[in-house]
PDB file of C-alpha atoms and ligand atoms in Angstrom:
ATOM      1  CA  MET A   1     -12.824  -3.248 -10.308  1.00 50.00           C
ATOM      2  CA  THR A   2     -15.332  -5.020  -7.873  1.00 71.00           C
ATOM      3  CA  ASP A   3     -13.202  -8.207  -7.454  1.00 94.00           C
ATOM      4  CA  CYS A   4     -10.131  -6.310  -6.328  1.00 98.00           C
ATOM      5  CA  ILE A   5      -9.471  -7.153  -2.648  1.00 98.00           C
ATOM      6  CA  PHE A   6      -7.653  -3.905  -1.860  1.00 98.00           C
ATOM      7  CA  CYS A   7     -10.643  -1.841  -3.371  1.00 98.00           C
ATOM      8  CA  LYS A   8     -12.770  -3.769  -1.277  1.00 98.00           C
ATOM      9  CA  ILE A   9     -10.629  -2.516   1.703  1.00 98.00           C
ATOM     10  CA  VAL A  10     -10.772   0.801   0.472  1.00 98.00           C
ATOM     11  CA  ASP A  11     -14.668   0.468   0.218  1.00 98.00           C
ATOM     12  CA  LYS A  12     -14.763  -0.926   3.841  1.00 97.00           C
ATOM     13  CA  GLN A  13     -16.241  -4.122   2.531  1.00 97.00           C
ATOM     14  CA  ILE A  14     -13.373  -6.121   4.045  1.00 96.00           C
ATOM     15  CA  PRO A  15     -11.932  -5.199   7.303  1.00 98.00           C
ATOM     16  CA  ALA A  16      -8.179  -4.173   7.738  1.00 98.00           C
ATOM     17  CA  GLY A  17      -6.057  -2.888  10.367  1.00 98.00           C
ATOM     18  CA  VAL A  18      -5.855   0.787   8.990  1.00 98.00           C
ATOM     19  CA  VAL A  19      -3.169   2.986  10.153  1.00 98.00           C
ATOM     20  CA  TYR A  20      -3.423   5.847   8.002  1.00 98.00           C
ATOM     21  CA  GLU A  21      -6.169   7.332   5.576  1.00 98.00           C
ATOM     22  CA  ASP A  22      -6.779  10.401   3.567  1.00 98.00           C
ATOM     23  CA  ASP A  23      -8.620  11.302   0.452  1.00 98.00           C
ATOM     24  CA  GLU A  24      -6.081   9.684  -1.792  1.00 98.00           C
ATOM     25  CA  MET A  25      -4.471   6.830  -0.021  1.00 98.00           C
ATOM     26  CA  LEU A  26      -4.888   4.082   2.625  1.00 98.00           C
ATOM     27  CA  CYS A  27      -2.276   2.324   4.739  1.00 99.00           C
ATOM     28  CA  PHE A  28      -3.061  -0.910   6.652  1.00 98.00           C
ATOM     29  CA  LYS A  29      -1.430  -3.844   8.128  1.00 98.00           C
ATOM     30  CA  ASP A  30      -0.411  -6.742   5.938  1.00 98.00           C
ATOM     31  CA  ILE A  31      -2.478  -9.824   6.894  1.00 98.00           C
ATOM     32  CA  HIS A  32       0.539 -12.059   6.570  1.00 98.00           C
ATOM     33  CA  PRO A  33       3.437  -9.913   8.095  1.00 98.00           C
ATOM     34  CA  SER A  34       7.014 -10.684   7.122  1.00 97.00           C
ATOM     35  CA  ALA A  35       8.377  -8.158   9.563  1.00 98.00           C
ATOM     36  CA  PRO A  36       7.406  -6.946  13.107  1.00 98.00           C
ATOM     37  CA  VAL A  37       5.759  -3.961  11.273  1.00 98.00           C
ATOM     38  CA  HIS A  38       4.462  -4.836   7.748  1.00 98.00           C
ATOM     39  CA  LEU A  39       2.187  -2.191   6.258  1.00 98.00           C
ATOM     40  CA  LEU A  40       0.763  -1.626   2.733  1.00 99.00           C
ATOM     41  CA  LEU A  41       0.203   1.753   1.376  1.00 99.00           C
ATOM     42  CA  ILE A  42      -2.334   1.876  -1.486  1.00 99.00           C
ATOM     43  CA  PRO A  43      -3.840   4.564  -3.693  1.00 98.00           C
ATOM     44  CA  LYS A  44      -7.503   4.685  -3.362  1.00 98.00           C
ATOM     45  CA  VAL A  45      -7.886   4.742  -6.998  1.00 98.00           C
ATOM     46  CA  HIS A  46      -7.189   1.348  -8.684  1.00 98.00           C
ATOM     47  CA  PHE A  47      -4.488   0.820 -10.885  1.00 98.00           C
ATOM     48  CA  ASP A  48      -2.877  -2.712 -11.310  1.00 98.00           C
ATOM     49  CA  SER A  49       0.867  -1.949 -10.795  1.00 98.00           C
ATOM     50  CA  LEU A  50       3.644   0.532 -11.131  1.00 98.00           C
ATOM     51  CA  ALA A  51       3.879  -0.541 -14.740  1.00 98.00           C
ATOM     52  CA  HIS A  52       0.136   0.629 -15.292  1.00 97.00           C
ATOM     53  CA  ALA A  53       0.577   3.886 -13.808  1.00 98.00           C
ATOM     54  CA  ARG A  54      -0.296   6.842 -16.154  1.00 98.00           C
ATOM     55  CA  PRO A  55       0.667  10.487 -16.122  1.00 98.00           C
ATOM     56  CA  GLU A  56      -2.212  11.394 -13.993  1.00 97.00           C
ATOM     57  CA  HIS A  57      -1.007   9.260 -11.152  1.00 98.00           C
ATOM     58  CA  GLU A  58       2.501  11.041 -11.137  1.00 98.00           C
ATOM     59  CA  ALA A  59       1.472  13.455  -8.311  1.00 98.00           C
ATOM     60  CA  LEU A  60      -0.244  10.878  -6.468  1.00 98.00           C
ATOM     61  CA  LEU A  61       2.710   8.524  -6.438  1.00 98.00           C
ATOM     62  CA  GLY A  62       4.964  11.385  -5.209  1.00 98.00           C
ATOM     63  CA  LYS A  63       2.580  12.176  -2.365  1.00 98.00           C
ATOM     64  CA  MET A  64       2.705   8.510  -1.423  1.00 98.00           C
ATOM     65  CA  MET A  65       6.498   8.363  -1.383  1.00 98.00           C
ATOM     66  CA  MET A  66       6.257  11.532   0.782  1.00 98.00           C
ATOM     67  CA  LYS A  67       3.963   9.923   3.225  1.00 98.00           C
ATOM     68  CA  VAL A  68       5.916   6.849   3.713  1.00 98.00           C
ATOM     69  CA  PRO A  69       8.547   8.215   6.196  1.00 98.00           C
ATOM     70  CA  GLU A  70       5.666   9.766   8.300  1.00 98.00           C
ATOM     71  CA  ILE A  71       3.619   6.540   8.401  1.00 98.00           C
ATOM     72  CA  ALA A  72       6.904   4.515   9.193  1.00 98.00           C
ATOM     73  CA  ALA A  73       7.828   6.810  12.127  1.00 98.00           C
ATOM     74  CA  GLU A  74       4.358   6.783  13.382  1.00 98.00           C
ATOM     75  CA  ALA A  75       4.662   2.952  13.468  1.00 98.00           C
ATOM     76  CA  GLY A  76       7.865   3.192  15.526  1.00 98.00           C
ATOM     77  CA  LEU A  77      10.381   2.726  12.618  1.00 98.00           C
ATOM     78  CA  THR A  78      12.474   5.629  13.678  1.00 95.00           C
ATOM     79  CA  ASN A  79      15.681   3.766  12.935  1.00 95.00           C
ATOM     80  CA  GLY A  80      14.780   2.978   9.394  1.00 98.00           C
ATOM     81  CA  PHE A  81      12.568   0.818   7.175  1.00 98.00           C
ATOM     82  CA  LYS A  82      12.388  -1.020   4.117  1.00 98.00           C
ATOM     83  CA  THR A  83      10.025  -0.262   1.097  1.00 98.00           C
ATOM     84  CA  LEU A  84       9.075  -2.761  -1.501  1.00 98.00           C
ATOM     85  CA  ILE A  85       6.928  -2.557  -4.641  1.00 98.00           C
ATOM     86  CA  ASN A  86       6.466  -5.708  -6.451  1.00 98.00           C
ATOM     87  CA  THR A  87       5.469  -5.327 -10.055  1.00 98.00           C
ATOM     88  CA  GLY A  88       3.811  -7.977 -12.320  1.00 98.00           C
ATOM     89  CA  LYS A  89       3.928 -11.858 -11.822  1.00 98.00           C
ATOM     90  CA  GLY A  90       7.687 -11.820 -12.535  1.00 98.00           C
ATOM     91  CA  GLY A  91       8.287  -9.347  -9.799  1.00 98.00           C
ATOM     92  CA  GLY A  92       6.420 -11.415  -7.315  1.00 98.00           C
ATOM     93  CA  GLN A  93       3.076  -9.386  -7.315  1.00 98.00           C
ATOM     94  CA  GLU A  94       0.180 -11.339  -6.097  1.00 98.00           C
ATOM     95  CA  VAL A  95      -2.329  -8.428  -5.522  1.00 98.00           C
ATOM     96  CA  PHE A  96      -2.744  -6.469  -8.585  1.00 98.00           C
ATOM     97  CA  HIS A  97      -3.770  -3.124  -7.141  1.00 98.00           C
ATOM     98  CA  LEU A  98      -0.509  -1.007  -6.682  1.00 98.00           C
ATOM     99  CA  HIS A  99       0.811  -1.065  -3.154  1.00 98.00           C
ATOM    100  CA  VAL A 100       4.014  -0.143  -1.289  1.00 98.00           C
ATOM    101  CA  HIS A 101       5.152  -2.572   1.477  1.00 99.00           C
ATOM    102  CA  ILE A 102       6.529  -0.793   4.434  1.00 98.00           C
ATOM    103  CA  MET A 103       8.625  -3.053   6.683  1.00 98.00           C
ATOM    104  CA  GLY A 104      10.812  -2.908   9.623  1.00 98.00           C
ATOM    105  CA  ARG A 105      11.547  -3.400  13.340  1.00 98.00           C
ATOM    106  CA  PRO A 106      10.582  -0.819  15.837  1.00 96.00           C
ATOM    107  CA  VAL A 107      13.408   0.415  18.034  1.00 89.00           C
TER     108      VAL A 107
HETATM  109  P1  LIG B   1       2.321  -8.461  -3.369  1.00 51.17           P
HETATM  110  O1  LIG B   1       2.976  -9.847  -3.292  1.00 51.17           O
HETATM  111  O2  LIG B   1       1.217  -8.460  -4.250  1.00 51.17           O
HETATM  112  O3  LIG B   1       3.444  -7.383  -3.379  1.00 51.17           O
HETATM  113  O4  LIG B   1       1.800  -8.388  -1.714  1.00 51.17           O
HETATM  114  C1  LIG B   1       0.469  -8.638  -1.473  1.00 51.17           C
HETATM  115  C2  LIG B   1       0.423  -8.518  -0.023  1.00 51.17           C
HETATM  116  O5  LIG B   1      -0.956  -8.427   0.399  1.00 51.17           O
HETATM  117  C3  LIG B   1       0.942  -9.805   0.658  1.00 51.17           C
HETATM  118  O6  LIG B   1       1.936  -9.531   1.470  1.00 51.17           O
HETATM  119  C4  LIG B   1      -0.294 -10.327   1.460  1.00 51.17           C
HETATM  120  O7  LIG B   1       0.023 -10.839   2.791  1.00 51.17           O
HETATM  121  C5  LIG B   1      -1.094  -9.072   1.540  1.00 51.17           C
HETATM  122  N1  LIG B   1      -2.716  -9.499   1.558  1.00 51.17           N
HETATM  123  C6  LIG B   1      -3.421 -10.212   0.603  1.00 51.17           C
HETATM  124  N2  LIG B   1      -4.653 -10.234   0.954  1.00 51.17           N
HETATM  125  C7  LIG B   1      -4.832  -9.319   2.030  1.00 51.17           C
HETATM  126  C8  LIG B   1      -5.984  -9.014   2.839  1.00 51.17           C
HETATM  127  O8  LIG B   1      -7.031  -9.290   2.643  1.00 51.17           O
HETATM  128  N3  LIG B   1      -5.773  -8.072   3.782  1.00 51.17           N
HETATM  129  C9  LIG B   1      -4.528  -7.484   4.036  1.00 51.17           C
HETATM  130  N4  LIG B   1      -4.510  -6.705   4.979  1.00 51.17           N
HETATM  131  N5  LIG B   1      -3.355  -8.102   3.430  1.00 51.17           N
HETATM  132  C10 LIG B   1      -3.529  -8.780   2.353  1.00 51.17           C
HETATM  133 ZN1  LIG B   2      -8.247  -2.250  -6.575  1.00 51.17          ZN
END
């Protein structure tokens, strides 16, 4: 998926403010933050959206969800945070590589 902007961030072809990375996922700062902390957590493997997730993505999605509180706490969101997954054009999705928004205000 060479024209996918988030795949290019995974491949380090486009710079991003990376705050967490492992073999399967990457988390970086949203370029147009809508909260004092606004991060995007993505799988390194490309799939368009939650509606395109397949059974082989089930464990990865679980790992990502388990990683969210850890990343949020590291970003200072110790009093809570919001998560958002926009899915499809009708769901407000603009970048078609699955991503979890993590947003909040540090205490
Ligand atoms: P969506 O509307 O698809 O759920 O959210 C896409 C998000 O990606 C938006 O909040 C937008 O600001 C962010 N975004 C789009 N292009 C880039 C980029 O090149 N770098 C970063 N860091 N964020 C981006
Ligand atoms: Zn992609």
